[in-house]
Amino acid sequence: KAGVTQTPRYLIKTRGQQVTLSCSPISGHRSVSWYQQTPGQGLQFLFEYFSETQRNKGNFPGRFSGRQFSNSRSEMNVSTLELGDSALYLCASSLGAGGTYEQYFGPGTRLTVT
Amino acid sequence: DAKTTQPPSMDCAEGRAANLPCNHSTISGNEYVYWYRQIHSQGPQYIIHGLKNNETNEMASLIITEDRKSSTLILPHATLRDTAVYYCIVRARYNTDKLIFGTGTRLQVFP
């Protein structure tokens, strides 16, 4: 079974631009979560989706948004990029929402903002 | 804030068992203990999880104390490829997949 895939793997953007990252969960998984990893803040939770509904959101500004489609694929968008948005963005998927279900991560998208 | 405390770093000789401790003294009855590892900025890799019983899989064993306030991840025969940052996470049992990562333990396996 294929793992979680994320596209693109690397991205370079300029301050002020916007970016869309994509995540395809493991087949059959309905829950998708997003995380940001930076050297200074570590791994931080962005938001999670289950059956197209946002269940939970982390402490990030409104410039960060996401959505989930009916096939469970998810996208996250960052508008008006800032230098501090440079990070590894990770997506994770699981069968359902809750600790009963193992959660698997993708390889991440490395975003560089110049 | 993370609900777990881990030593920042540990060393282990190749071929020996690596025992990584984790303190989660405020864990509730509705929370699992999960372990992930991250190798050099790849996506975190799921290792094992447990609620209150000890667990074993092909990668590792998880020993949870009877009071559930601490646990130990055991890699029975560490290899150089096990060098990574290991995260112990307390995860809610229901309704959310949110993981709160701490700073983890950097395990260095040496020849």
Coordinates of C-alpha atoms in Angstrom, one line a residue, chain A:
Chain A
K1 CA 0.0 0.0 0.0
A2 CA 1.4 3.4 -1.0
G3 CA 2.2 5.8 1.9
V4 CA 1.3 9.4 2.4
T5 CA 2.4 11.5 -0.6
Q6 CA 3.1 15.2 -0.6
T7 CA 3.6 17.5 -3.5
P8 CA 5.7 19.4 -4.3
R9 CA 8.6 18.2 -2.2
Y10 CA 10.5 21.4 -2.5
L11 CA 9.3 24.9 -3.1
I12 CA 10.9 28.4 -3.2
K13 CA 8.6 31.4 -3.0
T14 CA 9.0 35.1 -2.5
R15 CA 7.7 37.2 0.4
G16 CA 4.1 38.2 -0.2
Q17 CA 3.3 35.4 -2.5
Q18 CA 0.9 32.6 -1.7
V19 CA 1.4 28.8 -1.8
T20 CA -0.7 25.7 -2.0
L21 CA 0.6 22.3 -0.7
S22 CA -1.0 19.0 -1.4
C23 CA -1.3 15.8 0.5
S24 CA -2.7 12.4 -0.6
P25 CA -3.4 10.2 2.4
I26 CA -3.0 6.4 2.5
S27 CA -5.8 4.7 0.6
G28 CA -8.8 4.4 2.9
H29 CA -7.6 6.9 5.4
R30 CA -10.1 9.6 6.2
S31 CA -8.3 11.8 8.6
V32 CA -5.5 14.2 7.6
S33 CA -3.4 16.5 9.8
W34 CA -0.9 19.1 8.9
Y35 CA 2.2 20.1 10.9
Q36 CA 4.9 22.8 10.5
Q37 CA 8.5 22.0 11.5
T38 CA 11.1 24.8 12.0
P39 CA 14.4 24.6 13.8
G40 CA 13.2 27.1 16.4
Q41 CA 9.7 25.9 17.2
G42 CA 10.0 22.2 16.4
L43 CA 7.0 20.3 15.2
Q44 CA 3.7 22.2 15.6
F45 CA 0.2 21.2 14.8
L46 CA -1.6 23.3 12.2
F47 CA -5.0 21.7 11.6
E48 CA -6.8 18.4 11.1
Y49 CA -9.6 17.3 8.8
F50 CA -11.9 14.3 9.0
S51 CA -14.5 13.7 6.3
E52 CA -14.0 17.1 4.8
T53 CA -14.6 18.9 8.1
Q54 CA -11.9 20.8 10.1
R55 CA -11.9 19.2 13.5
N56 CA -9.1 21.1 15.2
K57 CA -6.9 24.1 14.5
G58 CA -3.5 25.0 16.0
N59 CA -2.3 28.4 17.0
F60 CA -1.5 29.8 13.6
P61 CA -2.6 33.1 11.9
G62 CA -5.5 33.1 9.5
R63 CA -3.0 33.2 6.6
F64 CA -2.8 29.4 7.1
S65 CA -5.8 27.6 5.8
G66 CA -6.7 24.2 4.5
R67 CA -9.3 22.0 3.1
Q68 CA -10.1 18.3 2.5
F69 CA -11.8 16.9 -0.5
S70 CA -14.3 14.1 -0.8
N71 CA -11.6 11.6 -1.7
S72 CA -9.7 12.6 1.5
R73 CA -7.0 14.4 -0.3
S74 CA -6.1 17.6 1.4
E75 CA -4.5 20.9 0.6
M76 CA -3.1 23.7 2.7
N77 CA -2.6 27.3 1.7
V78 CA -0.5 30.0 3.0
S79 CA -1.2 33.5 1.8
T80 CA 1.0 36.6 2.0
L81 CA 4.1 34.5 2.7
E82 CA 6.6 35.8 5.3
L83 CA 10.3 34.8 5.8
G84 CA 9.3 33.0 9.0
D85 CA 7.0 30.6 7.0
S86 CA 10.1 28.8 5.7
A87 CA 9.7 25.3 7.1
L88 CA 9.1 21.7 6.5
Y89 CA 5.4 21.1 6.2
L90 CA 4.3 17.6 7.1
C91 CA 1.0 15.8 6.4
A92 CA -0.2 12.8 8.3
S93 CA -3.1 10.5 7.8
S94 CA -5.0 7.9 9.7
L95 CA -8.1 5.7 9.3
G96 CA -10.1 7.6 11.9
A97 CA -9.7 10.4 14.4
G98 CA -8.3 9.3 17.7
G99 CA -5.4 7.4 19.3
T100 CA -6.9 4.0 18.4
Y101 CA -5.8 4.6 14.9
E102 CA -2.1 4.8 13.9
Q103 CA -1.1 8.0 12.2
Y104 CA 1.4 8.0 9.4
F105 CA 3.4 10.9 8.1
G106 CA 4.5 11.9 4.6
P107 CA 8.0 13.0 3.6
G108 CA 7.0 16.7 3.8
T109 CA 7.3 19.7 1.6
R110 CA 10.2 22.0 2.3
L111 CA 9.2 25.6 1.7
T112 CA 11.8 28.3 1.4
V113 CA 10.6 31.9 1.4
T114 CA 13.1 34.5 0.2

